[in-house]
Amino acid sequence: MSSERASNVGFFEKRFKLKEHNTDVKTEIMAGITTFMTMAYILAVNPGILSESGMDAGGVFTATALSAFIACVMMAFLANYPFALAPGMGLNAFFTYTVVFGMGKSWQFALTAVFIEGIIFILLSFFQVREAIFNSIPMNLKKAVSVGIGLFIALIGLINAGIVDTGKMFMENGVNVLNEGGLVITLGNLKSPSALLALIGIVITGVLLAKKVKGALFFGIIITTLIGLPMGVSYTPNGTLLGIFSAPPSLREVAFKFEWANIFTWDMLIVVFTFLFVDVFDTVGTLIGVSSKAGMLDKDGSLPKVKEALLADAVGTTVGACLGTSTVTTFVESAAGVAEGGRTGLTSLTTGVMFGLALILAPLFGMIPGAATAPALILVGLFMMSPIKEIDLDDFTEAIPAFLTIVMMPFAYSIAEGIVFGMVSYVVLKVLAGKHKDVSPIMYVLAILFVLKTIFM
């Protein structure tokens, strides 16, 4: 080993404590790249959704990559955890379709709400409110969150590949109406090139996993992408590898475009609260699920340095709003990197660097289709299922809330809503069964807030 390489390894070891976490530089970097590949779709999807609100798509692309880079680096050095962050799905849709289209507000109004939410998040992190919420969730529910996230992330992969079709619902006079079949989720067209490629990818990745190949998910994505070239699913940028470089678009049209005139209005309060609620419980749920699978929770079910992890999330949201994008949150796709062996901040740092490279190599990353990353997400869903063996299914005051947590995440297509169903049912069942001593004071408060939100929002 050269002295320069040894010095680099020494730095990573000292900074991220690799041996203590039973990992090494190669594993962490591979895990970080794998995480990036499974969540790189946000670089295309986020600008597409936010541009419908009137924002400049190019500026949003740059803001998306930069905010992800900054948030991932902060996660790496503040918390030393392998969790990656970027502008989140769901919240960007709320930004465009509810706040801008539904409420008739400007995108500047929505961006201001995201900024205010980020500031509140930072304050909540300093006062350990989110840490208290994390620690108040019972162990059985924490394990259920991991399982629910597994089903949720597998569903994302199945939809991205076209193996599952969700196109059976349409809007009529502002109301969701089911097609004649009465189904929301159905089997997709398995003869389509995208679905076929994903199925091939599942087999390839499965074989690599069975043979215990290190980096199986990463190599599965690469091989599947290459197979997709003759199938017409993958493609080289501009038809040639010479077109992989491009200068990042300017932030001028979206950065710091806040609208301060309406911050003390009821509408702003409602929008900020909604952003706040969804982001808090999406983030807490993701941290619980992924850290549980990675064996990072202590004997009490707490996550050391959870305060720092939540602070990185909060700062990411605030910086993202300043740059010109919707709420930055911890991505459930971090589970892909954890499944590859990622255990420290070097994984999230690597993912952040990849987002930084995406600023000039966007065409290259764009050649990886959703059908190629879908197998990784689907199989990560399998990995996330293992805690179900540890859930107490004999005590129905524990089993029913755990079950509702698990099934509502994919069925409601929301990590936050899964947690709501699990926590409210936990409190109600424990109280009615005479086991109120099992419920912490914070759980009572959260359950009441969840019920009030459902009634009035």
Tab-separated table of N, CA, C and O in Angstrom, residues 33-34 36-42 44 197 217-218 220-226 228-229 233-237 354 361-375:
chain	number	residue	atom	x	y	z
A	33	ILE	N	-22.259	4.575	-3.029
A	33	ILE	CA	-22.604	4.643	-4.456
A	33	ILE	C	-23.925	3.920	-4.709
A	33	ILE	O	-24.778	4.393	-5.474
A	34	THR	N	-24.116	2.785	-4.035
A	34	THR	CA	-25.356	2.032	-4.194
A	34	THR	C	-26.553	2.858	-3.726
A	34	THR	O	-27.588	2.920	-4.405
A	36	PHE	N	-26.750	6.084	-3.606
A	36	PHE	CA	-26.962	7.161	-4.581
A	36	PHE	C	-27.733	6.653	-5.791
A	36	PHE	O	-28.670	7.308	-6.262
A	37	MET	N	-27.337	5.512	-6.302
A	37	MET	CA	-27.987	5.009	-7.516
A	37	MET	C	-29.465	4.720	-7.297
A	37	MET	O	-30.275	4.883	-8.208
A	38	THR	N	-29.821	4.278	-6.080
A	38	THR	CA	-31.224	3.972	-5.828
A	38	THR	C	-32.061	5.222	-5.594
A	38	THR	O	-33.289	5.169	-5.673
A	39	MET	N	-31.402	6.361	-5.303
A	39	MET	CA	-32.168	7.583	-5.052
A	39	MET	C	-31.866	8.688	-6.065
A	39	MET	O	-32.408	9.791	-5.967
A	40	ALA	N	-31.028	8.384	-7.064
A	40	ALA	CA	-30.655	9.399	-8.061
A	40	ALA	C	-31.849	9.864	-8.891
A	40	ALA	O	-31.811	10.935	-9.494
A	41	TYR	N	-32.927	9.069	-8.891
A	41	TYR	CA	-34.129	9.468	-9.639
A	41	TYR	C	-34.640	10.830	-9.196
A	41	TYR	O	-35.302	11.540	-9.965
A	42	ILE	N	-34.322	11.225	-7.949
A	42	ILE	CA	-34.831	12.499	-7.431
A	42	ILE	C	-34.273	13.667	-8.241
A	42	ILE	O	-34.891	14.733	-8.322
A	44	ALA	N	-34.109	13.871	-11.374
A	44	ALA	CA	-34.995	14.092	-12.523
A	44	ALA	C	-36.423	14.391	-12.079
A	44	ALA	O	-37.088	15.267	-12.632
A	197	LEU	N	-36.781	-6.053	-17.979
A	197	LEU	CA	-35.424	-5.743	-17.530
A	197	LEU	C	-35.334	-5.834	-16.006
A	197	LEU	O	-34.357	-6.373	-15.472
A	217	LEU	N	-25.694	-5.567	-4.773
A	217	LEU	CA	-26.714	-4.630	-5.241
A	217	LEU	C	-26.121	-3.652	-6.261
A	217	LEU	O	-26.740	-3.351	-7.286
A	218	PHE	N	-24.923	-3.159	-5.971
A	218	PHE	CA	-24.254	-2.221	-6.871
A	218	PHE	C	-23.980	-2.863	-8.228
A	218	PHE	O	-24.331	-2.314	-9.280
A	220	GLY	N	-25.385	-5.450	-9.442
A	220	GLY	CA	-26.670	-5.766	-10.066
A	220	GLY	C	-27.228	-4.588	-10.855
A	220	GLY	O	-27.739	-4.754	-11.970
A	221	ILE	N	-27.095	-3.384	-10.289
A	221	ILE	CA	-27.563	-2.172	-10.982
A	221	ILE	C	-26.765	-1.947	-12.263
A	221	ILE	O	-27.330	-1.650	-13.324
A	222	ILE	N	-25.444	-2.075	-12.170
A	222	ILE	CA	-24.581	-1.837	-13.337
A	222	ILE	C	-24.871	-2.845	-14.450
A	222	ILE	O	-25.062	-2.471	-15.622
A	223	ILE	N	-24.920	-4.133	-14.099
A	223	ILE	CA	-25.159	-5.174	-15.108
A	223	ILE	C	-26.533	-5.000	-15.746
A	223	ILE	O	-26.690	-5.114	-16.968
A	224	THR	N	-27.534	-4.706	-14.915
A	224	THR	CA	-28.890	-4.522	-15.437
A	224	THR	C	-28.959	-3.318	-16.365
A	224	THR	O	-29.636	-3.353	-17.401
A	225	THR	N	-28.255	-2.245	-16.027
A	225	THR	CA	-28.216	-1.061	-16.894
A	225	THR	C	-27.623	-1.397	-18.256
A	225	THR	O	-28.140	-0.984	-19.296
A	226	LEU	N	-26.535	-2.173	-18.247
A	226	LEU	CA	-25.882	-2.556	-19.513
A	226	LEU	C	-26.785	-3.454	-20.352
A	226	LEU	O	-26.864	-3.305	-21.576
A	228	GLY	N	-29.879	-3.327	-20.353
A	228	GLY	CA	-30.961	-2.470	-20.835
A	228	GLY	C	-30.633	-1.685	-22.088
A	228	GLY	O	-31.543	-1.169	-22.759
A	229	LEU	N	-29.341	-1.589	-22.453
A	229	LEU	CA	-28.954	-0.831	-23.654
A	229	LEU	C	-29.534	-1.443	-24.932
A	229	LEU	O	-30.220	-0.752	-25.695
A	233	VAL	N	-34.046	0.338	-23.012
A	233	VAL	CA	-34.467	0.921	-21.736
A	233	VAL	C	-33.391	1.859	-21.202
A	233	VAL	O	-33.677	2.952	-20.723
A	234	SER	N	-32.139	1.424	-21.281
A	234	SER	CA	-31.008	2.290	-20.948
A	234	SER	C	-30.511	2.942	-22.237
A	234	SER	O	-30.765	2.428	-23.340
A	235	TYR	N	-29.818	4.045	-22.103
A	235	TYR	CA	-29.270	4.706	-23.292
A	235	TYR	C	-28.062	5.534	-22.911
A	235	TYR	O	-27.939	6.001	-21.775
A	236	THR	N	-27.127	5.690	-23.857
A	236	THR	CA	-25.961	6.524	-23.616
A	236	THR	C	-26.323	7.973	-23.893
A	236	THR	O	-27.126	8.262	-24.787
A	237	PRO	N	-25.774	8.914	-23.122
A	237	PRO	CA	-26.098	10.323	-23.292
A	237	PRO	C	-25.793	10.813	-24.702
A	237	PRO	O	-24.681	10.641	-25.197
A	354	MET	N	-21.319	11.870	-4.706
A	354	MET	CA	-21.964	11.470	-5.955
A	354	MET	C	-22.978	12.517	-6.408
A	354	MET	O	-23.102	12.817	-7.603
A	361	LEU	N	-22.098	15.688	-14.208
A	361	LEU	CA	-22.218	14.403	-14.907
A	361	LEU	C	-23.672	13.928	-14.975
A	361	LEU	O	-23.940	12.731	-15.013
A	362	ALA	N	-24.587	14.872	-14.997
A	362	ALA	CA	-26.010	14.524	-14.999
A	362	ALA	C	-26.393	13.566	-16.134
A	362	ALA	O	-27.145	12.612	-15.910
A	363	PRO	N	-25.908	13.772	-17.361
A	363	PRO	CA	-26.286	12.838	-18.436
A	363	PRO	C	-25.857	11.405	-18.160
A	363	PRO	O	-26.552	10.456	-18.519
A	364	LEU	N	-24.684	11.221	-17.494
A	364	LEU	CA	-24.202	9.881	-17.195
A	364	LEU	C	-25.134	9.178	-16.210
A	364	LEU	O	-25.528	8.028	-16.412
A	365	PHE	N	-25.491	9.879	-15.132
A	365	PHE	CA	-26.370	9.270	-14.144
A	365	PHE	C	-27.778	9.077	-14.708
A	365	PHE	O	-28.514	8.193	-14.279
A	366	GLY	N	-28.115	9.892	-15.676
A	366	GLY	CA	-29.444	9.784	-16.276
A	366	GLY	C	-29.622	8.541	-17.123
A	366	GLY	O	-30.751	8.177	-17.444
A	367	MET	N	-28.515	7.874	-17.488
A	367	MET	CA	-28.639	6.683	-18.327
A	367	MET	C	-29.067	5.451	-17.521
A	367	MET	O	-29.406	4.422	-18.082
A	368	ILE	N	-29.045	5.560	-16.176
A	368	ILE	CA	-29.456	4.429	-15.330
A	368	ILE	C	-30.969	4.502	-15.153
A	368	ILE	O	-31.482	5.393	-14.482
A	369	PRO	N	-31.717	3.592	-15.749
A	369	PRO	CA	-33.184	3.669	-15.687
A	369	PRO	C	-33.743	3.156	-14.371
A	369	PRO	O	-33.060	2.446	-13.624
A	370	GLY	N	-34.977	3.513	-14.095
A	370	GLY	CA	-35.636	3.030	-12.886
A	370	GLY	C	-35.721	1.524	-12.842
A	370	GLY	O	-35.679	0.911	-11.769
A	371	ALA	N	-35.803	0.892	-14.017
A	371	ALA	CA	-35.880	-0.568	-14.080
A	371	ALA	C	-34.594	-1.227	-13.595
A	371	ALA	O	-34.602	-2.381	-13.154
A	372	ALA	N	-33.466	-0.499	-13.661
A	372	ALA	CA	-32.190	-1.060	-13.214
A	372	ALA	C	-31.994	-0.913	-11.707
A	372	ALA	O	-31.335	-1.747	-11.080
A	373	THR	N	-32.550	0.137	-11.117
A	373	THR	CA	-32.436	0.314	-9.663
A	373	THR	C	-33.567	-0.399	-8.920
A	373	THR	O	-33.456	-0.670	-7.727
A	374	ALA	N	-34.651	-0.716	-9.637
A	374	ALA	CA	-35.799	-1.372	-9.007
A	374	ALA	C	-35.431	-2.695	-8.320
A	374	ALA	O	-35.886	-2.957	-7.198
A	375	PRO	N	-34.627	-3.570	-8.953
A	375	PRO	CA	-34.281	-4.826	-8.267
A	375	PRO	C	-33.616	-4.607	-6.916
A	375	PRO	O	-33.885	-5.349	-5.959
